[in-house]
mmCIF file of C-alpha atoms in Angstrom:
data_model
loop_
_atom_site.group_PDB
_atom_site.id
_atom_site.type_symbol
_atom_site.label_atom_id
_atom_site.label_comp_id
_atom_site.label_asym_id
_atom_site.label_seq_id
_atom_site.Cartn_x
_atom_site.Cartn_y
_atom_site.Cartn_z
ATOM 1 C CA MET V 29 27.896 0.483 5.759
ATOM 2 C CA LYS V 30 29.171 -2.210 8.148
ATOM 3 C CA LYS V 31 27.084 -5.260 8.998
ATOM 4 C CA ASN V 32 26.098 -4.121 12.494
ATOM 5 C CA LYS V 33 25.239 -0.663 11.193
ATOM 6 C CA LYS V 34 23.163 -2.226 8.414
ATOM 7 C CA SER V 35 21.191 -4.229 10.979
ATOM 8 C CA ALA V 36 20.631 -1.085 13.042
ATOM 9 C CA ALA V 37 19.543 0.823 9.933
ATOM 10 C CA VAL V 38 16.930 -1.830 9.120
ATOM 11 C CA GLY V 39 15.627 -1.413 12.673
ATOM 12 C CA PHE V 40 15.485 2.371 12.307
ATOM 13 C CA ILE V 41 13.530 2.243 9.054
ATOM 14 C CA PHE V 42 11.230 -0.443 10.476
ATOM 15 C CA ILE V 43 10.288 1.730 13.470
ATOM 16 C CA THR V 44 9.860 4.783 11.236
ATOM 17 C CA LEU V 45 7.469 2.927 8.932
ATOM 18 C CA LEU V 46 5.678 1.307 11.876
ATOM 19 C CA ILE V 47 4.822 4.686 13.424
ATOM 20 C CA ASP V 48 3.922 6.094 10.003
ATOM 21 C CA ILE V 49 1.568 3.231 9.134
ATOM 22 C CA THR V 50 0.052 3.207 12.616
ATOM 23 C CA GLY V 51 -0.864 6.858 12.112
ATOM 24 C CA TRP V 52 -2.385 6.047 8.737
ATOM 25 C CA GLY V 53 -4.281 3.019 10.061
ATOM 26 C CA ILE V 54 -5.827 4.940 12.948
ATOM 27 C CA VAL V 55 -8.132 6.923 10.648
ATOM 28 C CA ILE V 56 -9.412 4.063 8.444
ATOM 29 C CA PRO V 57 -12.308 2.896 10.675
ATOM 30 C CA VAL V 58 -13.759 6.428 10.987
ATOM 31 C CA VAL V 59 -13.454 7.674 7.395
ATOM 32 C CA PRO V 60 -16.994 6.525 6.389
ATOM 33 C CA LYS V 61 -18.569 8.283 9.386
ATOM 34 C CA LEU V 62 -16.601 11.503 8.849
ATOM 35 C CA ILE V 63 -17.612 11.584 5.177
ATOM 36 C CA GLN V 64 -21.241 11.031 6.124
ATOM 37 C CA GLU V 65 -20.985 13.875 8.660
ATOM 38 C CA LEU V 66 -19.498 16.301 6.116
ATOM 39 C CA ILE V 67 -21.840 15.477 3.213
ATOM 40 C CA HIS V 68 -24.899 15.314 5.503
ATOM 41 C CA ASP V 69 -25.952 11.968 4.018
ATOM 42 C CA ALA V 70 -26.414 8.729 5.957
ATOM 43 C CA ASP V 71 -26.217 6.508 2.855
ATOM 44 C CA LEU V 72 -23.028 4.402 2.971
ATOM 45 C CA SER V 73 -23.272 3.782 -0.768
ATOM 46 C CA VAL V 74 -22.946 7.517 -1.454
ATOM 47 C CA ALA V 75 -20.213 7.934 1.164
ATOM 48 C CA SER V 76 -18.232 5.130 -0.474
ATOM 49 C CA GLN V 77 -18.031 7.126 -3.691
ATOM 50 C CA TYR V 78 -16.470 10.060 -1.862
ATOM 51 C CA GLY V 79 -14.102 7.622 -0.169
ATOM 52 C CA GLY V 80 -13.012 6.336 -3.540
ATOM 53 C CA TRP V 81 -12.369 9.828 -4.893
ATOM 54 C CA LEU V 82 -10.405 10.824 -1.772
ATOM 55 C CA SER V 83 -8.145 7.843 -2.405
ATOM 56 C CA PHE V 84 -7.952 8.832 -6.068
ATOM 57 C CA VAL V 85 -6.740 12.361 -5.239
ATOM 58 C CA TYR V 86 -4.052 11.039 -2.892
ATOM 59 C CA ALA V 87 -2.857 8.500 -5.450
ATOM 60 C CA PHE V 88 -2.853 10.952 -8.344
ATOM 61 C CA MET V 89 -0.677 13.430 -6.448
ATOM 62 C CA GLN V 90 1.636 10.643 -5.317
ATOM 63 C CA PHE V 91 1.905 9.455 -8.925
ATOM 64 C CA LEU V 92 3.079 12.930 -9.955
ATOM 65 C CA PHE V 93 5.461 13.556 -7.063
ATOM 66 C CA ALA V 94 6.850 10.143 -5.981
ATOM 67 C CA PRO V 95 9.352 9.991 -8.898
ATOM 68 C CA VAL V 96 10.450 13.551 -8.122
ATOM 69 C CA LEU V 97 11.134 12.745 -4.483
ATOM 70 C CA GLY V 98 12.653 9.382 -5.390
ATOM 71 C CA ASN V 99 15.160 11.071 -7.686
ATOM 72 C CA LEU V 100 15.819 13.815 -5.140
ATOM 73 C CA SER V 101 16.720 11.043 -2.700
ATOM 74 C CA ASP V 102 19.218 9.720 -5.270
ATOM 75 C CA LYS V 103 20.884 13.156 -5.292
ATOM 76 C CA TYR V 104 20.573 14.394 -1.698
ATOM 77 C CA GLY V 105 20.161 11.121 0.190
ATOM 78 C CA ARG V 106 17.237 9.182 1.665
ATOM 79 C CA ARG V 107 17.169 10.822 5.116
ATOM 80 C CA PRO V 108 15.997 14.380 4.210
ATOM 81 C CA VAL V 109 13.295 13.077 1.860
ATOM 82 C CA ILE V 110 11.910 10.681 4.459
ATOM 83 C CA LEU V 111 11.773 13.469 7.068
ATOM 84 C CA PHE V 112 10.043 15.827 4.634
ATOM 85 C CA ALA V 113 7.433 13.149 3.883
ATOM 86 C CA LEU V 114 6.739 12.525 7.567
ATOM 87 C CA LEU V 115 6.185 16.218 8.292
ATOM 88 C CA GLY V 116 3.775 16.478 5.348
ATOM 89 C CA PHE V 117 1.817 13.487 6.633
ATOM 90 C CA ALA V 118 1.420 15.124 10.041
ATOM 91 C CA LEU V 119 0.055 18.350 8.521
ATOM 92 C CA ASN V 120 -2.351 16.330 6.388
ATOM 93 C CA PHE V 121 -3.922 14.647 9.415
ATOM 94 C CA PHE V 122 -4.341 17.920 11.312
ATOM 95 C CA ILE V 123 -6.033 19.534 8.303
ATOM 96 C CA GLN V 124 -8.481 16.642 8.045
ATOM 97 C CA ALA V 125 -9.080 16.611 11.801
ATOM 98 C CA TRP V 126 -10.481 20.134 11.700
ATOM 99 C CA ALA V 127 -12.034 19.987 8.220
ATOM 100 C CA PRO V 128 -15.266 22.054 8.201
ATOM 101 C CA THR V 129 -16.355 20.727 4.792
ATOM 102 C CA ILE V 130 -15.611 17.775 2.520
ATOM 103 C CA PHE V 131 -13.405 20.131 0.462
ATOM 104 C CA TRP V 132 -10.830 20.254 3.261
ATOM 105 C CA LEU V 133 -10.606 16.468 3.358
ATOM 106 C CA PHE V 134 -9.508 16.674 -0.266
ATOM 107 C CA VAL V 135 -6.969 19.417 0.615
ATOM 108 C CA GLY V 136 -5.437 17.154 3.261
ATOM 109 C CA ARG V 137 -5.269 14.216 0.852
ATOM 110 C CA ILE V 138 -3.582 16.377 -1.790
ATOM 111 C CA LEU V 139 -0.891 17.390 0.711
ATOM 112 C CA SER V 140 -0.334 13.807 1.833
ATOM 113 C CA GLY V 141 -0.036 12.703 -1.790
ATOM 114 C CA VAL V 142 2.578 15.368 -2.576
ATOM 115 C CA THR V 143 4.716 14.426 0.418
ATOM 116 C CA GLY V 144 3.819 10.735 0.535
ATOM 117 C CA ALA V 145 7.232 9.366 -0.361
ATOM 118 C CA SER V 146 8.221 7.837 2.954
ATOM 119 C CA ILE V 147 7.462 4.314 1.734
ATOM 120 C CA THR V 148 9.105 4.911 -1.652
ATOM 121 C CA THR V 149 12.293 6.279 -0.147
ATOM 122 C CA ALA V 150 12.249 3.672 2.629
ATOM 123 C CA SER V 151 12.201 0.982 -0.063
ATOM 124 C CA ALA V 152 15.222 2.602 -1.709
ATOM 125 C CA TYR V 153 16.833 2.810 1.753
ATOM 126 C CA ILE V 154 16.346 -0.938 2.228
ATOM 127 C CA ALA V 155 17.732 -1.588 -1.266
ATOM 128 C CA ASP V 156 20.830 0.504 -0.396
ATOM 129 C CA ILE V 157 21.755 -1.709 2.527
ATOM 130 C CA SER V 158 20.665 -5.108 1.106
ATOM 131 C CA ASP V 159 22.354 -7.791 -0.965
ATOM 132 C CA ASP V 160 21.166 -11.013 -2.614
ATOM 133 C CA THR V 161 21.323 -12.921 0.666
ATOM 134 C CA ASN V 162 18.943 -10.698 2.635
ATOM 135 C CA ARG V 163 16.996 -8.623 0.100
ATOM 136 C CA SER V 164 13.719 -10.583 0.350
ATOM 137 C CA LYS V 165 13.969 -10.681 4.159
ATOM 138 C CA ASN V 166 14.613 -6.944 4.405
ATOM 139 C CA PHE V 167 11.785 -6.064 2.053
ATOM 140 C CA GLY V 168 9.626 -8.415 4.113
ATOM 141 C CA MET V 169 10.335 -6.186 7.120
ATOM 142 C CA ILE V 170 8.583 -3.369 5.279
ATOM 143 C CA GLY V 171 5.551 -5.627 5.005
ATOM 144 C CA ALA V 172 5.883 -6.519 8.677
ATOM 145 C CA ALA V 173 5.873 -2.818 9.576
ATOM 146 C CA PHE V 174 2.679 -2.469 7.564
ATOM 147 C CA GLY V 175 1.186 -5.449 9.350
ATOM 148 C CA LEU V 176 2.051 -4.265 12.851
ATOM 149 C CA GLY V 177 0.966 -0.729 11.978
ATOM 150 C CA PHE V 178 -2.365 -2.083 10.882
ATOM 151 C CA ILE V 179 -2.691 -4.022 14.113
ATOM 152 C CA LEU V 180 -2.149 -0.983 16.307
ATOM 153 C CA GLY V 181 -3.599 1.714 14.046
ATOM 154 C CA PRO V 182 -7.106 0.445 13.235
ATOM 155 C CA VAL V 183 -7.689 -0.939 16.736
ATOM 156 C CA LEU V 184 -6.708 2.414 18.260
ATOM 157 C CA GLY V 185 -8.777 4.183 15.619
ATOM 158 C CA GLY V 186 -11.815 2.036 16.346
ATOM 159 C CA LEU V 187 -11.525 2.752 20.064
ATOM 160 C CA LEU V 188 -10.825 6.482 19.625
ATOM 161 C CA GLY V 189 -13.634 6.672 17.083
ATOM 162 C CA GLN V 190 -16.080 6.038 19.918
ATOM 163 C CA PHE V 191 -15.313 9.634 20.995
ATOM 164 C CA GLY V 192 -15.986 11.072 17.544
ATOM 165 C CA PRO V 193 -14.737 10.561 13.970
ATOM 166 C CA ARG V 194 -12.204 13.430 14.208
ATOM 167 C CA VAL V 195 -10.332 12.229 17.289
ATOM 168 C CA PRO V 196 -8.315 9.531 15.445
ATOM 169 C CA PHE V 197 -7.068 12.150 12.938
ATOM 170 C CA ILE V 198 -5.653 14.241 15.788
ATOM 171 C CA ALA V 199 -3.968 11.158 17.238
ATOM 172 C CA ALA V 200 -2.533 10.274 13.811
ATOM 173 C CA GLY V 201 -1.110 13.770 13.397
ATOM 174 C CA ILE V 202 0.596 13.578 16.788
ATOM 175 C CA LEU V 203 2.085 10.174 15.952
ATOM 176 C CA CYS V 204 3.499 11.460 12.669
ATOM 177 C CA LEU V 205 5.058 14.450 14.433
ATOM 178 C CA LEU V 206 6.693 12.077 16.906
ATOM 179 C CA ASN V 207 7.868 10.004 13.961
ATOM 180 C CA PHE V 208 9.397 13.114 12.394
ATOM 181 C CA LEU V 209 11.273 13.922 15.618
ATOM 182 C CA TYR V 210 12.407 10.320 15.944
ATOM 183 C CA GLY V 211 13.846 10.458 12.430
ATOM 184 C CA ILE V 212 15.721 13.704 13.084
ATOM 185 C CA PHE V 213 17.635 12.192 15.982
ATOM 186 C CA VAL V 214 18.194 8.553 15.024
ATOM 187 C CA LEU V 215 17.748 7.940 11.280
ATOM 188 C CA PRO V 216 21.161 7.609 9.559
ATOM 189 C CA GLU V 217 21.841 8.240 5.874
ATOM 190 C CA SER V 218 22.073 5.094 3.732
ATOM 191 C CA LEU V 219 23.229 6.390 0.340
ATOM 192 C CA ASN V 220 26.965 6.962 0.056
ATOM 193 C CA GLN V 221 28.269 9.974 -1.877
ATOM 194 C CA GLU V 222 29.795 7.774 -4.576
ATOM 195 C CA HIS V 223 26.387 6.243 -5.335
ATOM 196 C CA ARG V 224 24.560 9.550 -5.719
ATOM 197 C CA ARG V 225 23.682 11.080 -9.078
ATOM 198 C CA GLU V 226 22.447 14.335 -10.493
ATOM 199 C CA PHE V 227 18.770 15.180 -10.502
ATOM 200 C CA ARG V 228 17.176 15.116 -13.961
ATOM 201 C CA TRP V 229 13.590 16.035 -14.753
ATOM 202 C CA LYS V 230 13.472 13.375 -17.468
ATOM 203 C CA ARG V 231 13.807 10.709 -14.808
ATOM 204 C CA ALA V 232 11.784 12.636 -12.224
ATOM 205 C CA ASN V 233 8.535 12.878 -14.154
ATOM 206 C CA PRO V 234 6.167 9.921 -13.690
ATOM 207 C CA VAL V 235 6.067 8.999 -17.371
ATOM 208 C CA GLY V 236 9.853 9.150 -17.669
ATOM 209 C CA SER V 237 10.205 7.027 -14.545
ATOM 210 C CA LEU V 238 7.965 4.367 -16.038
ATOM 211 C CA LEU V 239 9.673 4.532 -19.439
ATOM 212 C CA ASN V 240 12.976 3.640 -17.761
ATOM 213 C CA ILE V 241 11.504 0.211 -17.078
ATOM 214 C CA LYS V 242 11.798 -0.557 -20.806
ATOM 215 C CA LYS V 243 15.515 -1.093 -20.263
ATOM 216 C CA TYR V 244 14.576 -4.235 -18.328
ATOM 217 C CA PRO V 245 11.994 -6.311 -20.257
ATOM 218 C CA THR V 246 11.536 -8.825 -17.433
ATOM 219 C CA ILE V 247 10.706 -6.019 -15.024
ATOM 220 C CA MET V 248 8.267 -4.498 -17.487
ATOM 221 C CA TYR V 249 6.391 -7.783 -17.844
ATOM 222 C CA LEU V 250 6.285 -8.392 -14.106
ATOM 223 C CA MET V 251 5.046 -4.823 -13.656
ATOM 224 C CA VAL V 252 1.839 -5.893 -15.421
ATOM 225 C CA ALA V 253 1.294 -8.613 -12.817
ATOM 226 C CA TRP V 254 2.213 -6.113 -10.074
ATOM 227 C CA PHE V 255 -0.340 -3.698 -11.546
ATOM 228 C CA LEU V 256 -3.175 -6.255 -11.656
ATOM 229 C CA VAL V 257 -2.539 -7.414 -8.074
ATOM 230 C CA TYR V 258 -2.651 -3.876 -6.714
ATOM 231 C CA VAL V 259 -5.800 -2.911 -8.621
ATOM 232 C CA ALA V 260 -7.487 -6.050 -7.303
ATOM 233 C CA ALA V 261 -6.309 -5.371 -3.741
ATOM 234 C CA HIS V 262 -8.442 -2.221 -3.615
ATOM 235 C CA ALA V 263 -11.489 -4.443 -3.378
ATOM 236 C CA VAL V 264 -10.252 -4.985 0.190
ATOM 237 C CA GLN V 265 -8.271 -1.826 0.930
ATOM 238 C CA THR V 266 -10.854 0.701 -0.239
ATOM 239 C CA ASN V 267 -14.083 -1.161 0.435
ATOM 240 C CA TRP V 268 -13.510 -3.008 3.704
ATOM 241 C CA SER V 269 -15.022 -0.392 6.026
ATOM 242 C CA PHE V 270 -17.935 0.376 3.701
ATOM 243 C CA PHE V 271 -18.662 -3.281 2.927
ATOM 244 C CA THR V 272 -18.589 -4.529 6.516
ATOM 245 C CA MET V 273 -20.634 -1.581 7.796
ATOM 246 C CA TYR V 274 -23.209 -2.182 5.038
ATOM 247 C CA ARG V 275 -23.291 -5.998 5.002
ATOM 248 C CA PHE V 276 -22.880 -6.770 8.710
ATOM 249 C CA LYS V 277 -23.740 -3.418 10.373
ATOM 250 C CA TRP V 278 -20.319 -3.164 12.006
ATOM 251 C CA ASP V 279 -19.381 -0.041 13.957
ATOM 252 C CA GLU V 280 -15.980 1.680 14.010
ATOM 253 C CA LYS V 281 -14.756 -0.543 16.850
ATOM 254 C CA MET V 282 -15.568 -3.767 15.003
ATOM 255 C CA VAL V 283 -14.025 -2.472 11.772
ATOM 256 C CA GLY V 284 -10.889 -1.565 13.711
ATOM 257 C CA ILE V 285 -10.683 -5.005 15.335
ATOM 258 C CA SER V 286 -11.081 -6.784 11.993
ATOM 259 C CA LEU V 287 -8.363 -4.657 10.416
ATOM 260 C CA GLY V 288 -6.179 -5.327 13.442
ATOM 261 C CA VAL V 289 -6.602 -9.066 12.872
ATOM 262 C CA MET V 290 -5.698 -8.524 9.219
ATOM 263 C CA GLY V 291 -2.588 -6.647 10.297
ATOM 264 C CA ALA V 292 -1.593 -9.392 12.758
ATOM 265 C CA ILE V 293 -1.763 -12.073 10.087
ATOM 266 C CA THR V 294 0.088 -9.868 7.615
ATOM 267 C CA ALA V 295 2.843 -9.206 10.156
ATOM 268 C CA PHE V 296 3.229 -12.940 10.771
ATOM 269 C CA VAL V 297 3.323 -13.723 7.059
ATOM 270 C CA GLN V 298 5.767 -11.014 6.019
ATOM 271 C CA GLY V 299 7.840 -10.840 9.188
ATOM 272 C CA PHE V 300 8.250 -14.591 9.778
ATOM 273 C CA LEU V 301 6.615 -16.924 7.245
ATOM 274 C CA ILE V 302 8.375 -15.398 4.226
ATOM 275 C CA ARG V 303 11.754 -16.398 5.657
ATOM 276 C CA LYS V 304 10.548 -20.013 5.749
ATOM 277 C CA VAL V 305 8.594 -20.045 2.492
ATOM 278 C CA HIS V 306 10.986 -18.324 0.089
ATOM 279 C CA PRO V 307 13.965 -20.654 0.642
ATOM 280 C CA ARG V 308 11.712 -23.700 0.344
ATOM 281 C CA PHE V 309 9.581 -22.733 -2.662
ATOM 282 C CA GLY V 310 11.843 -20.223 -4.368
ATOM 283 C CA THR V 311 10.979 -16.713 -5.496
ATOM 284 C CA GLU V 312 8.965 -17.653 -8.574
ATOM 285 C CA ARG V 313 6.643 -20.138 -6.877
ATOM 286 C CA SER V 314 6.241 -17.801 -3.886
ATOM 287 C CA ILE V 315 4.942 -15.127 -6.243
ATOM 288 C CA LEU V 316 2.560 -17.490 -8.050
ATOM 289 C CA TYR V 317 1.212 -19.226 -4.931
ATOM 290 C CA GLY V 318 0.731 -15.881 -3.177
ATOM 291 C CA ILE V 319 -1.358 -14.443 -6.001
ATOM 292 C CA ILE V 320 -3.490 -17.607 -6.109
ATOM 293 C CA LEU V 321 -4.162 -17.328 -2.354
ATOM 294 C CA TYR V 322 -5.163 -13.682 -2.829
ATOM 295 C CA GLY V 323 -7.658 -14.742 -5.489
ATOM 296 C CA ILE V 324 -9.182 -17.489 -3.341
ATOM 297 C CA GLY V 325 -9.621 -15.006 -0.490
ATOM 298 C CA MET V 326 -11.355 -12.548 -2.811
ATOM 299 C CA ILE V 327 -13.975 -14.999 -4.072
ATOM 300 C CA LEU V 328 -14.706 -16.164 -0.531
ATOM 301 C CA PHE V 329 -15.132 -12.573 0.689
ATOM 302 C CA ALA V 330 -17.573 -11.914 -2.141
ATOM 303 C CA PHE V 331 -20.014 -14.565 -0.940
ATOM 304 C CA ALA V 332 -19.448 -14.448 2.833
ATOM 305 C CA SER V 333 -22.792 -14.489 4.626
ATOM 306 C CA GLU V 334 -21.764 -14.510 8.306
ATOM 307 C CA GLN V 335 -19.496 -12.205 10.300
ATOM 308 C CA TRP V 336 -17.203 -15.013 11.493
ATOM 309 C CA MET V 337 -16.508 -15.931 7.870
ATOM 310 C CA MET V 338 -14.750 -12.617 7.276
ATOM 311 C CA PHE V 339 -12.229 -13.430 10.005
ATOM 312 C CA ALA V 340 -11.681 -16.994 8.762
ATOM 313 C CA ILE V 341 -11.191 -15.864 5.166
ATOM 314 C CA LEU V 342 -8.667 -13.245 6.268
ATOM 315 C CA LEU V 343 -6.233 -16.071 7.026
ATOM 316 C CA VAL V 344 -6.368 -17.335 3.433
ATOM 317 C CA TYR V 345 -6.237 -13.871 1.910
ATOM 318 C CA CYS V 346 -3.323 -12.604 4.026
ATOM 319 C CA LEU V 347 -1.228 -15.678 3.227
ATOM 320 C CA GLY V 348 -1.095 -14.212 -0.267
ATOM 321 C CA GLY V 349 1.317 -11.672 1.206
ATOM 322 C CA ILE V 350 4.211 -14.001 0.362
ATOM 323 C CA ALA V 351 3.950 -12.714 -3.221
ATOM 324 C CA GLY V 352 4.707 -9.001 -2.772
ATOM 325 C CA PRO V 353 8.234 -9.015 -1.270
ATOM 326 C CA ALA V 354 9.278 -11.809 -3.646
ATOM 327 C CA LEU V 355 8.097 -9.833 -6.660
ATOM 328 C CA GLN V 356 9.741 -6.643 -5.383
ATOM 329 C CA SER V 357 12.945 -8.576 -4.750
ATOM 330 C CA VAL V 358 13.049 -9.843 -8.340
ATOM 331 C CA ILE V 359 12.546 -6.331 -9.678
ATOM 332 C CA SER V 360 15.109 -4.613 -7.442
ATOM 333 C CA SER V 361 17.752 -7.293 -8.116
ATOM 334 C CA LYS V 362 17.817 -6.286 -11.790
ATOM 335 C CA VAL V 363 18.781 -2.664 -11.022
ATOM 336 C CA ALA V 364 22.140 -1.021 -10.223
ATOM 337 C CA PRO V 365 22.712 0.523 -6.742
ATOM 338 C CA ASN V 366 22.578 4.106 -8.050
ATOM 339 C CA GLU V 367 19.234 3.425 -9.751
ATOM 340 C CA GLN V 368 17.371 1.989 -6.761
ATOM 341 C CA GLY V 369 15.669 5.300 -5.963
ATOM 342 C CA ASP V 370 14.631 5.521 -9.599
ATOM 343 C CA ILE V 371 13.160 2.034 -9.813
ATOM 344 C CA GLN V 372 11.484 2.259 -6.396
ATOM 345 C CA GLY V 373 9.952 5.533 -7.544
ATOM 346 C CA ALA V 374 8.726 3.751 -10.667
ATOM 347 C CA LEU V 375 7.254 0.941 -8.557
ATOM 348 C CA THR V 376 5.454 3.487 -6.420
ATOM 349 C CA SER V 377 4.219 5.207 -9.574
ATOM 350 C CA VAL V 378 2.736 1.921 -10.763
ATOM 351 C CA VAL V 379 1.094 1.410 -7.369
ATOM 352 C CA SER V 380 -0.178 4.996 -7.544
ATOM 353 C CA ILE V 381 -1.710 4.303 -10.963
ATOM 354 C CA THR V 382 -3.510 1.314 -9.476
ATOM 355 C CA SER V 383 -4.640 3.573 -6.616
ATOM 356 C CA ILE V 384 -5.894 6.090 -9.153
ATOM 357 C CA ILE V 385 -7.880 3.392 -10.936
ATOM 358 C CA GLY V 386 -8.695 0.979 -8.099
ATOM 359 C CA PRO V 387 -10.574 3.048 -5.486
ATOM 360 C CA PRO V 388 -13.041 4.779 -7.858
ATOM 361 C CA LEU V 389 -13.502 1.493 -9.724
ATOM 362 C CA MET V 390 -14.190 -0.595 -6.635
ATOM 363 C CA THR V 391 -16.276 1.991 -4.756
ATOM 364 C CA ASN V 392 -18.397 2.689 -7.823
ATOM 365 C CA VAL V 393 -18.937 -1.046 -8.308
ATOM 366 C CA PHE V 394 -19.951 -1.189 -4.631
ATOM 367 C CA TYR V 395 -22.282 1.792 -5.112
ATOM 368 C CA TYR V 396 -23.795 0.333 -8.295
ATOM 369 C CA PHE V 397 -24.755 -2.911 -6.589
ATOM 370 C CA THR V 398 -25.901 -1.425 -3.236
ATOM 371 C CA HIS V 399 -27.745 1.836 -3.963
ATOM 372 C CA ASP V 400 -31.535 2.058 -3.896
ATOM 373 C CA GLU V 401 -31.971 1.540 -7.647
ATOM 374 C CA ALA V 402 -29.398 -1.235 -8.061
ATOM 375 C CA PRO V 403 -30.355 -3.901 -10.657
ATOM 376 C CA PHE V 404 -29.769 -6.467 -7.905
ATOM 377 C CA ARG V 405 -28.051 -6.274 -4.511
ATOM 378 C CA PHE V 406 -24.553 -7.736 -4.392
ATOM 379 C CA ALA V 407 -22.296 -5.926 -1.930
ATOM 380 C CA GLY V 408 -19.519 -8.438 -2.662
ATOM 381 C CA ALA V 409 -19.242 -7.385 -6.315
ATOM 382 C CA PRO V 410 -15.885 -5.554 -5.806
ATOM 383 C CA PHE V 411 -14.389 -8.729 -4.313
ATOM 384 C CA PHE V 412 -15.607 -10.765 -7.268
ATOM 385 C CA LEU V 413 -13.965 -8.294 -9.642
ATOM 386 C CA GLY V 414 -10.803 -8.531 -7.533
ATOM 387 C CA PHE V 415 -10.853 -12.310 -7.942
ATOM 388 C CA LEU V 416 -10.978 -11.989 -11.732
ATOM 389 C CA LEU V 417 -8.019 -9.584 -11.718
ATOM 390 C CA MET V 418 -5.977 -11.849 -9.430
ATOM 391 C CA ALA V 419 -6.676 -14.793 -11.728
ATOM 392 C CA ALA V 420 -5.419 -12.800 -14.707
ATOM 393 C CA SER V 421 -2.282 -11.800 -12.784
ATOM 394 C CA ALA V 422 -1.547 -15.397 -11.750
ATOM 395 C CA TYR V 423 -1.873 -16.549 -15.356
ATOM 396 C CA PHE V 424 0.423 -13.778 -16.569
ATOM 397 C CA VAL V 425 3.100 -14.564 -13.949
ATOM 398 C CA TYR V 426 2.973 -18.232 -14.892
ATOM 399 C CA VAL V 427 3.452 -17.438 -18.574
ATOM 400 C CA VAL V 428 6.377 -15.055 -17.897
ATOM 401 C CA PHE V 429 8.273 -17.483 -15.646
ATOM 402 C CA HIS V 430 7.565 -20.401 -18.005
ATOM 403 C CA LYS V 431 9.095 -18.446 -20.893
ATOM 404 C CA ASN V 432 12.110 -17.539 -18.747
ATOM 405 C CA ARG V 433 12.730 -21.205 -17.914
ATOM 406 C CA GLN V 434 12.468 -22.171 -21.572
ATOM 407 C CA SER V 435 14.964 -19.483 -22.583
ATOM 408 C CA LYS V 436 17.478 -20.730 -19.982
ATOM 409 C CA MET V 437 17.160 -24.285 -21.258
ATOM 410 C CA SER V 438 17.699 -23.300 -24.904
#
């Protein structure tokens, strides 16, 4: 693919992910209220448990199917898999919009998990058209799409949520359908025929996908740090709406605004700051410093006592976003072009494992320390746990990179 076409392709995938993430972000502020409506219980502590299990179902299905779709993209190309994922996302939102019982919310999440490979395949797409000079920058654009999507999505969701908790789901479904149509007409294929390979179930099952990492010991070790960071992140991702509604009595609009601010900072960090930070500090220090900033943000969230503090702490926490693209860049640089779909599928499988573990863990910790019979009230307990996990990850990354430097010197 020529240079100008590569630049255009990055723009295409950026817009595709932006619309996709905007659709996903729209529903976040209203999920607690919709769960409460369907379970006929006003207790946010109880609703948070359902929220955790809904995230668990989505992640479990994605864990099973992401390697399958990742390997299908290695055989048939990225374009058809991305389009299939977008259509599945649209159907998921419409199912949840008209869900008569909590059961149908789970049905929608199962469908979205099965087809939820747009990010996985988009990562492989970026890897296809990147080289050592622009890999971190291009992966940072994925983060920027997330950030901008979470600016537009939650704010729109908070505003639309004023008309009822189901309205944002309808809007999200429409956005994903538009995204699907956009992809049909403008998304080019990135994987050349000579780089494609046959589909094999051994590589397509989630365990097989993870076992392939053993061929690259450095990747396997860094996967542990990747795993710890993503488990810890669910203290924010899964609990934010429940925590802020419980601790500060925020409504959907305020939750949406706060998530929009989070998205704005994330977009700045991953769309602009990374390009300044990575050349100056290098990949290894970017990873370590980013994880440390995540940890500091977590401990501050845990003990925040005023609403304004949550917004101030977001700046510290979101600066930790310099770690993710750098870590992903290190991992992808160790893999051949015809294995990018495989390794990106494995990365998504690891993230899915953390999403299987993280949401139930964090929401149950939240429930344990906020329900009526809690030993003592501490709504920030999930953030404190997240801090401990980030600290462990930072230590592990330091040890791995220190050993690598020693081996190069010997």
